[in-house]
Short mmCIF file of C-alpha atoms and ligand atoms in Angstrom, two decimals:
data_model
loop_
_atom_site.label_atom_id
_atom_site.label_comp_id
_atom_site.label_asym_id
_atom_site.label_seq_id
_atom_site.Cartn_x
_atom_site.Cartn_y
_atom_site.Cartn_z
CA UNK A 1 143.00 36.10 139.10
CA UNK A 2 144.21 36.33 143.04
CA UNK A 3 147.49 34.73 142.30
CA UNK A 4 148.45 36.95 139.43
CA UNK A 5 147.42 40.22 141.51
CA UNK A 6 151.01 40.87 142.92
CA UNK A 7 152.73 39.36 139.90
CA UNK A 8 151.35 41.76 137.31
CA UNK A 9 152.22 45.23 138.73
CA UNK A 10 155.90 43.78 139.63
CA UNK A 11 155.98 42.79 135.79
CA UNK A 12 155.17 46.20 134.69
CA UNK A 13 157.39 47.88 136.99
CA UNK A 14 160.39 45.50 135.91
CA UNK A 15 159.49 46.30 132.48
CA UNK A 16 159.50 49.78 132.67
CA UNK A 17 163.13 49.79 134.29
CA UNK A 18 164.29 47.31 131.50
CA UNK A 19 162.78 49.89 128.71
CA UNK A 20 164.33 52.56 130.72
CA UNK A 21 167.76 50.74 130.90
CA UNK A 22 167.85 49.62 127.23
CA UNK A 23 167.05 53.08 125.98
CA UNK A 24 170.22 54.40 127.89
CA UNK A 25 172.06 51.73 126.34
CA UNK A 26 171.11 51.90 122.95
CA UNK A 27 171.18 55.62 122.42
CA UNK A 28 174.19 55.93 124.57
CA UNK A 29 172.42 58.65 126.53
CA UNK A 30 174.90 60.35 128.94
CA UNK A 31 174.03 59.93 132.81
CA UNK A 32 173.83 63.86 133.06
CA UNK A 33 170.79 63.67 130.86
CA UNK A 34 169.10 60.42 131.84
CA UNK A 35 171.27 58.31 134.12
CA UNK A 36 170.75 54.26 133.73
CA UNK A 37 169.38 52.29 136.72
CA UNK A 38 172.53 51.17 137.87
CA UNK A 39 173.89 54.93 138.03
CA UNK A 40 170.94 55.54 140.23
CA UNK A 41 171.69 52.79 142.46
CA UNK A 42 175.33 53.82 142.77
CA UNK A 43 174.26 57.40 143.69
CA UNK A 44 172.33 55.84 146.31
CA UNK A 45 175.00 53.59 147.75
CA UNK A 46 177.53 56.35 147.71
CA UNK A 47 175.27 58.33 150.60
CA UNK A 48 172.64 56.07 151.75
CA UNK A 49 172.43 57.98 155.23
CA UNK A 50 172.13 61.39 153.67
CA UNK A 51 169.42 59.85 151.49
CA UNK A 52 167.68 58.02 153.85
CA UNK A 53 167.72 60.86 156.72
CA UNK A 54 166.13 63.32 153.77
CA UNK A 55 163.59 60.58 153.16
CA UNK A 56 162.76 60.55 156.78
CA UNK A 57 162.38 64.26 156.70
CA UNK A 58 159.85 64.40 153.77
CA UNK A 59 158.02 61.51 155.47
CA UNK A 60 157.66 63.39 158.71
CA UNK A 61 156.43 66.32 157.07
CA UNK A 62 153.85 64.35 154.72
CA UNK A 63 152.58 62.13 157.55
CA UNK A 64 152.07 65.39 159.98
CA UNK A 65 150.44 67.10 157.30
CA UNK A 66 148.16 64.52 156.17
CA UNK A 67 147.42 63.54 159.49
CA UNK A 68 146.30 66.98 160.47
CA UNK A 69 144.37 67.37 157.28
CA UNK A 70 142.29 64.03 158.38
CA UNK A 71 141.55 65.49 161.73
CA UNK A 72 140.58 69.02 160.16
CA UNK A 73 138.96 67.67 157.09
CA UNK A 74 136.62 65.25 159.20
CA UNK A 75 135.62 68.01 161.70
CA UNK A 76 135.02 70.49 158.94
CA UNK A 77 132.89 68.05 157.07
CA UNK A 78 131.34 66.81 160.28
CA UNK A 79 130.44 70.50 161.14
CA UNK A 80 129.08 71.72 157.98
CA UNK A 81 126.75 68.50 157.49
CA UNK A 82 125.21 69.25 160.93
CA UNK A 83 122.72 71.82 159.11
CA UNK A 84 121.53 71.93 155.31
CA UNK A 85 121.56 75.52 155.26
CA UNK A 86 125.23 75.43 156.57
CA UNK A 87 126.26 72.89 153.90
CA UNK A 88 124.41 74.76 151.01
CA UNK A 89 126.32 77.99 152.12
CA UNK A 90 129.89 76.39 152.58
CA UNK A 91 129.82 74.42 149.48
CA UNK A 92 130.41 76.91 146.97
CA UNK A 93 133.04 78.45 149.26
CA UNK A 94 134.84 74.96 149.53
CA UNK A 95 134.73 74.66 145.88
CA UNK A 96 136.12 78.01 144.95
CA UNK A 97 139.31 77.49 147.58
CA UNK A 98 139.70 73.96 146.28
CA UNK A 99 140.28 75.63 142.80
CA UNK A 100 143.04 77.98 144.30
CA UNK A 101 146.24 76.38 143.34
CA UNK A 102 147.56 75.72 146.51
CA UNK A 103 151.15 75.08 145.20
CA UNK A 104 151.16 78.85 144.34
CA UNK A 105 151.12 79.43 148.06
CA UNK A 106 154.18 77.80 148.90
CA UNK A 107 156.40 81.13 148.52
CA UNK A 108 154.07 82.72 150.92
CA UNK A 109 153.87 80.28 153.40
CA UNK A 110 157.62 80.79 153.96
CA UNK A 111 157.21 84.42 154.54
CA UNK A 112 154.34 83.60 157.16
CA UNK A 113 155.86 80.71 158.61
CA UNK A 114 159.89 80.78 158.21
CA UNK A 115 162.22 78.54 157.00
CA UNK A 116 161.61 75.29 159.44
CA UNK A 117 159.27 72.30 158.85
CA UNK A 118 155.96 74.53 159.39
CA UNK A 119 155.50 75.71 155.93
CA UNK A 120 155.81 72.33 154.76
CA UNK A 121 153.46 70.81 156.87
CA UNK A 122 150.92 73.52 156.36
CA UNK A 123 151.02 73.34 152.76
CA UNK A 124 150.74 69.44 152.70
CA UNK A 125 147.65 70.06 155.17
CA UNK A 126 146.07 72.77 152.47
CA UNK A 127 146.46 70.21 149.68
CA UNK A 128 145.18 67.46 151.65
CA UNK A 129 142.31 68.81 153.53
CA UNK A 130 139.76 69.58 150.40
CA UNK A 131 139.35 66.23 148.91
CA UNK A 132 138.78 64.75 152.48
CA UNK A 133 136.01 67.41 153.47
CA UNK A 134 134.38 66.96 149.85
CA UNK A 135 134.49 63.11 150.07
CA UNK A 136 133.44 63.22 153.37
CA UNK A 137 130.47 65.68 153.03
CA UNK A 138 129.23 63.65 149.87
CA UNK A 139 129.48 60.34 152.01
CA UNK A 140 127.38 62.25 155.04
CA UNK A 141 124.88 63.37 152.58
CA UNK A 142 124.20 60.38 150.85
CA UNK A 143 122.43 58.20 153.38
CA UNK A 144 119.99 56.22 151.36
CA UNK A 145 116.35 57.30 152.00
CA UNK A 146 115.11 53.85 153.18
CA UNK A 147 118.03 54.02 155.60
CA UNK A 148 116.66 57.35 156.93
CA UNK A 149 113.07 56.30 157.40
CA UNK A 150 114.30 53.12 159.14
CA UNK A 151 115.93 55.38 161.82
CA UNK A 152 113.09 57.49 161.80
CA UNK A 153 110.81 54.64 162.27
CA UNK A 154 112.62 53.49 165.30
CA UNK A 155 112.48 57.08 166.74
CA UNK A 156 116.61 56.81 166.68
CA UNK A 157 118.15 60.23 168.32
CA UNK A 158 120.00 62.43 165.84
CA UNK A 159 123.26 61.03 167.61
CA UNK A 160 122.10 57.51 167.19
CA UNK A 161 121.40 58.12 163.35
CA UNK A 162 124.61 59.66 163.20
CA UNK A 163 126.77 57.27 164.68
CA UNK A 164 125.10 53.92 163.72
CA UNK A 165 123.82 54.85 160.24
CA UNK A 166 125.29 58.06 158.72
CA UNK A 167 128.78 57.95 159.92
CA UNK A 168 129.46 54.37 158.70
CA UNK A 169 127.64 54.77 155.46
CA UNK A 170 130.00 57.79 154.74
CA UNK A 171 133.24 55.62 155.54
CA UNK A 172 133.82 54.36 151.75
CA UNK A 173 133.41 57.65 150.22
CA UNK A 174 135.89 59.23 153.14
CA UNK A 175 138.43 56.62 152.26
CA UNK A 176 137.93 57.47 148.88
CA UNK A 177 138.87 61.04 149.86
CA UNK A 178 141.83 59.87 151.95
CA UNK A 179 143.46 57.98 149.04
CA UNK A 180 143.22 61.27 146.84
CA UNK A 181 144.73 63.31 149.51
CA UNK A 182 147.44 60.88 150.33
CA UNK A 183 148.38 60.60 146.85
CA UNK A 184 148.84 64.48 146.89
CA UNK A 185 150.35 64.77 150.14
CA UNK A 186 153.87 63.79 148.84
CA UNK A 187 153.46 66.14 146.10
CA UNK A 188 152.62 69.01 148.39
CA UNK A 189 155.77 68.13 150.62
CA UNK A 190 157.93 68.28 147.65
CA UNK A 191 156.60 71.43 146.25
CA UNK A 192 157.29 72.78 149.49
CA UNK A 193 160.83 71.68 149.77
CA UNK A 194 161.46 72.82 146.36
CA UNK A 195 160.38 76.29 147.27
CA UNK A 196 162.53 76.31 150.38
CA UNK A 197 165.20 73.65 149.88
CA UNK A 198 166.24 73.51 153.59
CA UNK A 199 165.92 69.70 153.91
CA UNK A 200 163.80 66.51 152.71
CA UNK A 201 163.85 64.82 149.01
CA UNK A 202 162.56 68.27 147.35
CA UNK A 203 165.83 69.85 148.38
CA UNK A 204 168.10 66.91 147.32
CA UNK A 205 166.59 67.41 143.88
CA UNK A 206 167.05 71.01 143.81
CA UNK A 207 170.89 70.64 145.02
CA UNK A 208 171.48 67.95 142.88
CA UNK A 209 170.37 69.96 140.10
CA UNK A 210 172.43 72.76 140.77
CA UNK A 211 175.55 70.60 140.77
CA UNK A 212 174.58 68.67 137.85
CA UNK A 213 174.51 65.39 139.83
CA UNK A 214 171.46 63.96 137.80
CA UNK A 215 171.88 60.31 139.31
CA UNK A 216 171.61 61.78 142.83
CA UNK A 217 168.37 63.64 141.84
CA UNK A 218 167.20 60.52 140.19
CA UNK A 219 167.77 58.66 143.18
CA UNK A 220 165.80 61.16 145.39
CA UNK A 221 163.11 60.98 142.94
CA UNK A 222 162.81 56.95 143.13
CA UNK A 223 162.68 57.23 146.74
CA UNK A 224 159.70 59.80 146.45
CA UNK A 225 158.00 57.68 143.99
CA UNK A 226 158.55 54.62 146.48
CA UNK A 227 157.47 56.73 149.48
CA UNK A 228 154.15 57.99 147.97
CA UNK A 229 153.11 54.46 146.63
CA UNK A 230 153.86 52.87 150.06
CA UNK A 231 151.57 55.53 151.96
CA UNK A 232 149.04 54.86 149.10
CA UNK A 233 148.93 51.21 150.13
CA UNK A 234 148.92 52.23 153.69
CA UNK A 235 145.75 53.88 153.43
CA UNK A 236 144.28 50.94 151.04
CA UNK A 237 145.13 48.48 153.95
CA UNK A 238 143.62 50.53 156.55
CA UNK A 239 140.60 50.76 154.32
CA UNK A 240 140.39 47.03 153.86
CA UNK A 241 140.70 46.84 157.65
CA UNK A 242 138.01 49.12 158.56
CA UNK A 243 135.52 48.66 155.61
CA UNK A 244 135.73 45.54 154.22
CA UNK A 245 132.44 45.53 153.20
CA UNK A 246 132.77 48.55 150.88
CA UNK A 247 134.56 46.60 148.22
CA UNK A 248 132.03 43.79 148.34
CA UNK A 249 128.86 46.12 147.79
CA UNK A 250 130.51 48.15 144.97
CA UNK A 251 131.60 45.15 143.25
CA UNK B 1 92.94 49.03 166.55
CA UNK B 2 93.89 50.94 163.45
CA UNK B 3 91.14 53.40 162.29
CA UNK B 4 91.36 55.72 159.18
CA UNK B 5 88.64 58.44 159.17
CA UNK B 6 88.15 60.32 156.08
CA UNK B 7 92.04 60.44 155.48
CA UNK B 8 93.41 62.11 152.33
CA UNK B 9 96.95 62.97 151.94
CA UNK B 10 98.28 65.30 148.85
CA UNK B 11 101.82 66.09 147.95
CA UNK B 12 103.16 69.40 146.40
CA UNK B 13 105.00 68.75 143.09
CA UNK B 14 106.18 70.89 140.42
CA UNK B 15 103.28 70.63 138.45
CA UNK B 16 100.71 71.40 141.15
CA UNK B 17 99.10 68.95 144.01
CA UNK B 18 99.17 65.25 143.61
CA UNK B 19 96.33 63.49 145.73
CA UNK B 20 98.28 60.34 146.60
CA UNK B 21 95.01 59.24 148.75
CA UNK B 22 91.31 60.52 149.03
CA UNK B 23 88.79 59.89 151.72
CA UNK B 24 89.77 56.78 152.89
CA UNK B 25 87.57 55.16 155.78
CA UNK B 26 89.25 51.80 156.76
CA UNK B 27 89.13 49.88 160.50
CA UNK B 28 91.62 47.14 160.93
CA UNK B 29 90.84 44.79 164.01
CA UNK B 30 93.15 43.35 166.82
CA UNK B 31 94.85 40.22 165.17
CA UNK B 32 93.55 40.96 161.74
CA UNK B 33 95.38 40.32 158.78
CA UNK B 34 94.51 42.99 155.94
CA UNK B 35 96.10 42.87 152.51
CA UNK B 36 96.35 45.90 150.44
CA UNK B 37 96.27 45.60 146.54
CA UNK B 38 96.25 48.15 143.71
CA UNK B 39 98.23 49.62 140.82
CA UNK B 40 101.48 51.04 141.33
CA UNK B 41 101.24 54.73 142.28
CA UNK B 42 97.82 54.34 143.73
CA UNK B 43 98.99 55.23 147.12
CA UNK B 44 99.50 52.13 148.93
CA UNK B 45 103.01 53.09 150.32
CA UNK B 46 101.40 56.39 151.49
CA UNK B 47 98.87 54.72 153.43
CA UNK B 48 101.58 52.67 155.13
CA UNK B 49 103.22 55.64 156.00
CA UNK B 50 100.38 57.58 157.21
CA UNK B 51 99.69 54.50 159.77
CA UNK B 52 103.34 54.26 160.74
CA UNK B 53 103.27 58.14 161.73
CA UNK B 54 106.06 58.85 159.35
CA UNK B 55 103.79 61.16 157.39
CA UNK B 56 100.64 63.16 158.40
CA UNK B 57 97.40 62.91 156.61
CA UNK B 58 96.45 66.29 154.74
CA UNK B 59 93.09 65.77 156.21
CA UNK B 60 91.29 63.19 158.37
CA UNK B 61 92.74 61.15 161.34
CA UNK B 62 94.59 58.03 161.63
CA UNK B 63 94.48 56.30 165.06
CA UNK B 64 95.96 53.47 166.83
CA UNK B 65 94.19 52.04 169.87
CA UNK B 66 91.96 55.17 169.32
CA UNK B 67 95.02 57.70 170.09
CA UNK B 68 95.96 59.83 166.96
CA UNK B 69 99.22 58.69 165.30
CA UNK B 70 101.63 61.80 165.28
CA UNK B 71 104.89 60.14 165.26
CA UNK B 72 106.38 56.67 165.01
CA UNK B 73 104.93 54.33 168.20
CA UNK B 74 107.34 51.67 169.07
CA UNK B 75 104.52 48.81 168.87
CA UNK B 76 103.88 49.95 165.17
CA UNK B 77 106.38 48.69 163.24
CA UNK B 78 106.92 49.31 159.45
CA UNK B 79 108.69 46.73 157.14
CA UNK B 80 110.04 48.72 153.95
CA UNK B 81 109.90 47.15 150.59
CA UNK B 82 113.74 47.40 150.50
CA UNK B 83 115.48 45.09 152.94
CA UNK B 84 117.34 48.25 154.00
CA UNK B 85 119.88 46.33 156.16
CA UNK B 86 123.06 48.05 157.05
CA UNK B 87 125.85 46.83 155.11
CA UNK B 88 128.57 46.74 157.78
CA UNK B 89 126.49 44.63 160.07
CA UNK B 90 126.00 41.07 160.05
CA UNK B 91 122.39 39.34 159.97
CA UNK B 92 122.43 39.24 164.00
CA UNK B 93 123.88 42.74 164.14
CA UNK B 94 121.21 44.09 161.64
CA UNK B 95 118.40 42.37 163.79
CA UNK B 96 120.02 43.91 166.93
CA UNK B 97 119.83 47.56 165.72
CA UNK B 98 116.29 48.32 167.17
CA UNK B 99 117.30 46.76 170.52
CA UNK B 100 120.42 48.97 170.59
CA UNK B 101 118.38 51.98 169.41
CA UNK B 102 115.51 51.47 171.99
CA UNK B 103 118.27 50.60 174.80
CA UNK B 104 116.43 47.24 175.36
CA UNK B 105 118.24 44.61 177.29
CA UNK B 106 120.69 43.40 174.84
CA UNK B 107 121.38 39.72 176.29
CA UNK B 108 117.91 38.57 176.34
CA UNK B 109 117.28 39.91 173.10
CA UNK B 110 120.33 38.48 171.37
CA UNK B 111 119.11 35.29 172.34
CA UNK B 112 115.75 35.91 170.76
CA UNK B 113 117.29 37.43 167.72
CA UNK B 114 119.07 34.32 167.11
CA UNK B 115 115.88 32.19 167.54
CA UNK B 116 114.17 34.40 164.95
CA UNK B 117 116.99 34.18 162.36
CA UNK B 118 116.77 30.34 162.93
CA UNK B 119 112.80 30.45 162.76
CA UNK B 120 113.00 31.82 159.26
CA UNK B 121 115.79 29.46 158.07
CA UNK B 122 118.65 31.59 158.60
CA UNK B 123 120.52 28.91 160.85
CA UNK B 124 124.39 29.10 160.00
CA UNK B 125 124.05 32.67 158.59
CA UNK B 126 123.91 34.53 161.58
CA UNK B 127 127.49 36.16 161.16
CA UNK B 128 127.33 36.74 157.56
CA UNK B 129 126.79 40.16 155.90
CA UNK B 130 124.05 41.27 153.77
CA UNK B 131 126.28 41.14 150.59
CA UNK B 132 126.76 37.47 151.34
CA UNK B 133 123.23 36.73 151.60
CA UNK B 134 120.53 36.04 148.31
CA UNK B 135 117.79 38.69 148.41
CA UNK B 136 115.20 36.45 149.91
CA UNK B 137 117.61 35.94 152.71
CA UNK B 138 118.23 39.79 153.23
CA UNK B 139 114.29 40.11 153.33
CA UNK B 140 114.16 37.35 156.12
CA UNK B 141 116.76 39.18 158.00
CA UNK B 142 114.37 42.49 157.94
CA UNK B 143 111.42 40.42 158.98
CA UNK B 144 113.41 39.39 162.01
CA UNK B 145 114.43 42.96 162.61
CA UNK B 146 110.90 44.04 162.47
CA UNK B 147 109.62 41.11 164.62
CA UNK B 148 112.20 41.40 167.24
CA UNK B 149 110.49 44.77 168.23
CA UNK B 150 107.24 42.39 169.43
CA UNK B 151 105.17 44.85 167.13
CA UNK B 152 101.33 44.93 168.03
CA UNK B 153 100.89 46.21 164.36
CA UNK B 154 103.10 44.92 161.62
CA UNK B 155 102.95 46.99 158.44
CA UNK B 156 104.64 45.54 155.52
CA UNK B 157 105.25 47.26 151.97
CA UNK B 158 105.53 45.02 149.34
CA UNK B 159 108.22 42.94 151.42
CA UNK B 160 108.68 40.10 148.75
CA UNK B 161 108.27 42.03 145.52
CA UNK B 162 111.81 41.73 144.55
CA UNK B 163 112.20 38.27 145.07
CA UNK B 164 111.59 35.40 142.66
CA UNK B 165 108.14 33.39 142.69
CA UNK B 166 109.07 30.59 144.63
CA UNK B 167 110.90 32.18 147.37
CA UNK B 168 107.86 34.51 147.62
CA UNK B 169 105.64 31.53 147.92
CA UNK B 170 108.08 30.18 150.44
CA UNK B 171 108.23 33.41 152.49
CA UNK B 172 104.45 33.80 152.32
CA UNK B 173 103.87 30.65 153.81
CA UNK B 174 106.41 31.11 156.44
CA UNK B 175 104.73 34.35 157.39
CA UNK B 176 101.13 32.68 157.67
CA UNK B 177 102.49 30.08 159.81
CA UNK B 178 103.75 33.04 162.16
CA UNK B 179 100.98 34.93 162.13
CA UNK B 180 98.76 31.90 163.29
CA UNK B 181 101.14 31.25 166.13
CA UNK B 182 101.49 34.65 167.33
CA UNK B 183 99.18 36.89 165.42
CA UNK B 184 100.00 40.51 165.22
CA UNK B 185 97.65 42.98 163.56
CA UNK B 186 98.82 43.06 160.23
CA UNK B 187 98.68 45.43 156.85
CA UNK B 188 100.02 44.03 153.92
CA UNK B 189 100.56 45.61 150.88
CA UNK B 190 101.10 43.47 147.69
CA UNK B 191 100.97 43.32 144.11
CA UNK B 192 100.33 39.75 144.02
CA UNK B 193 96.67 38.58 144.27
CA UNK B 194 97.52 35.20 145.16
CA UNK B 195 99.49 36.29 147.98
CA UNK B 196 96.65 38.59 149.45
CA UNK B 197 94.28 35.26 149.04
CA UNK B 198 96.64 33.34 150.70
CA UNK B 199 97.32 35.55 153.80
CA UNK B 200 94.50 37.95 154.21
CA UNK B 201 91.43 37.88 156.23
CA UNK B 202 90.09 41.09 154.24
CA UNK B 203 91.46 42.41 150.87
CA UNK B 204 91.10 46.17 150.39
CA UNK B 205 91.26 47.20 146.72
CA UNK B 206 92.23 50.57 146.04
CA UNK B 207 91.67 52.50 142.86
CA UNK B 208 94.18 54.62 141.41
CA UNK B 209 94.47 58.53 141.57
CA UNK B 210 93.30 59.41 143.64
CA UNK B 211 93.61 56.30 145.71
CA UNK B 212 90.19 55.57 147.18
CA UNK B 213 89.01 52.26 148.86
CA UNK B 214 87.24 50.53 145.87
CA UNK B 215 86.05 47.49 147.47
CA UNK B 216 86.85 45.47 150.60
CA UNK B 217 86.73 41.82 150.09
CA UNK B 218 86.66 39.05 153.05
CA UNK B 219 88.29 35.96 152.40
CA UNK B 220 86.23 33.22 154.20
CA UNK B 221 89.14 30.24 154.07
CA UNK B 222 90.20 28.29 156.71
CA UNK B 223 93.80 28.38 157.50
CA UNK B 224 96.11 27.14 157.02
CA UNK B 225 95.95 27.99 153.33
CA UNK B 226 98.43 26.83 150.72
CA UNK B 227 99.12 28.04 147.11
CA UNK B 228 98.83 24.30 145.95
CA UNK B 229 96.12 21.79 146.08
CA UNK B 230 94.01 21.92 149.19
CA UNK B 231 90.21 21.35 149.41
CA UNK B 232 89.50 25.07 148.85
CA UNK B 233 91.01 25.50 145.54
CA UNK B 234 87.76 26.29 143.69
CA UNK B 235 86.72 28.98 146.36
CA UNK B 236 90.57 30.48 146.28
CA UNK B 237 90.24 30.73 142.65
CA UNK B 238 87.25 32.26 142.67
CA UNK B 239 88.35 35.20 145.24
CA UNK B 240 91.47 35.39 142.71
CA UNK B 241 89.13 35.89 139.78
CA UNK B 242 87.13 38.43 141.58
CA UNK B 243 90.14 40.44 142.56
CA UNK B 244 91.40 40.29 139.16
CA UNK B 245 88.39 41.86 137.68
CA UNK B 246 88.52 44.53 140.41
CA UNK B 247 91.85 45.50 139.49
CA UNK B 248 91.61 45.22 135.68
CA UNK B 249 88.64 47.33 135.43
CA UNK B 250 89.76 50.16 137.48
N1 LIG C 301 106.91 62.46 149.13
C1 LIG C 301 106.13 62.43 147.86
N2 LIG C 301 106.27 63.60 147.12
C2 LIG C 301 105.46 63.78 146.12
N3 LIG C 301 104.80 62.61 145.90
C3 LIG C 301 104.72 61.81 146.34
C4 LIG C 301 105.46 61.43 147.37
N4 LIG C 301 105.14 60.15 147.82
C5 LIG C 301 104.30 59.73 147.03
N5 LIG C 301 103.81 60.44 145.97
C6 LIG C 301 103.06 60.32 144.79
O1 LIG C 301 101.83 59.74 145.45
C7 LIG C 301 101.44 58.71 144.66
C8 LIG C 301 101.27 57.50 145.51
O2 LIG C 301 102.57 57.03 145.95
P1 LIG C 301 102.85 55.57 146.46
O3 LIG C 301 102.14 55.75 147.88
O4 LIG C 301 104.35 55.37 146.66
O5 LIG C 301 102.25 54.55 145.78
P2 LIG C 301 102.53 53.10 145.70
O6 LIG C 301 102.85 52.32 147.06
O7 LIG C 301 100.89 52.45 145.77
O8 LIG C 301 103.19 52.63 144.33
C9 LIG C 301 102.23 58.73 143.38
O9 LIG C 301 101.70 59.20 142.62
C10 LIG C 301 103.64 59.31 144.23
O10 LIG C 301 104.17 60.00 142.95
MG1 LIG C 302 105.08 51.45 147.08
#
């Protein structure tokens, strides 16, 4: 079981690449429509510096936006769960805001914030912050009644209850929110780059599309997928480090 | 030590008021071990919450050492039916929680916490997390967390009810030994008649809906008592039969 864990996903990825490659060869698909894996590799090797530089730009926007979303999201959740009344008043507003397709705001952000990296960071922030707020609020309000009674019977202060019981109890749910958010983060960055192609891998996709350089667009997309996967597993690694007990009690 | 005078408690619910306890008069003396038995829903947990200061009576008064109970007191400790351990803390860390919250000297209590864990048979498990412990071990950790507070009054709410029969007997026997060596005034809620007869000086039988004191039975058996063979098997069996009849013909 443990030994096969890293083997299976790798086998799955290799199989998918194999099918992709086989299809392009068997059906004779032209690289303009669907480049084969070697074409994509060649596109990358033609200008690795450029692609890595744009990857770095996307990474920076994503990580900055995500980091700000974590700070802001935790702050909002902690504030809103400070009182029951506040929480009940805020939740419908949050749900309504969350259902706004943030992607549609991308062009407006350019109007408001200009052409630099700022509108991109802000879009990532907007997309990431809601799942973090909602998950953290759920975690902070799900303290089991027997633990609440325990802290009451120990005459714990509100602060002690928060720090020693409610906050650690919420952590597994916080991480559920973080994993959702980090998966959306790269999408946010790319959408912002596509609506404002001044840099980043999203811009590479737009520009290569305009010049019919499909292999280059694919190289950018593959880099985006790798970036997103890496960030996701980074969050998973931090989760395992900080809340090793969460998986044990869930399982 | 503990006194309840004409204590009643009702709860508002959707279909009107539910009277959980009605007109309870009860006195528990210093160092006494009182068991409370009754069917589910007869108000046993409510009774303990009232004594613990977690709940106020609707009418009547609850006193500890003559003083009305208005909030949880440091010398009255409630042990919940569930172990209620913090999953991110080790056994030792869980036992230390009250020490941290009450800001007691940590170093001394750490030694004491380790001694308590050893005393209940958890040697070698001090640094394990709750999910690595069996239900019986978790409940022992919860017992240590109660005992480290050096309670003068120990309130136990069906502490062994989630455990298998043999583990229950083992823990009950351990509790008896602890009570004999360092008696705290104890109120012990249980479903188990045998447990009540093993442990208690007096058994309070509650009737159902509303919960009232149906009968109080003195258990005049010498200690240490045992579940198995002893010189007093017949007398113990007599008490068990009597309590059984009281509960059955409610
Ligand atoms: N917080 C509460 N709100 C409403 N009803 C309650 C509450 N606590 C207890 N009750 C009711 O009071 C009665 C006694 O409950 P409880 O003391 O838990 O019984 P026991 O511990 O003997 O099973 C039950 O009918 C229960 O539904
Ligand atoms: Mg109960």
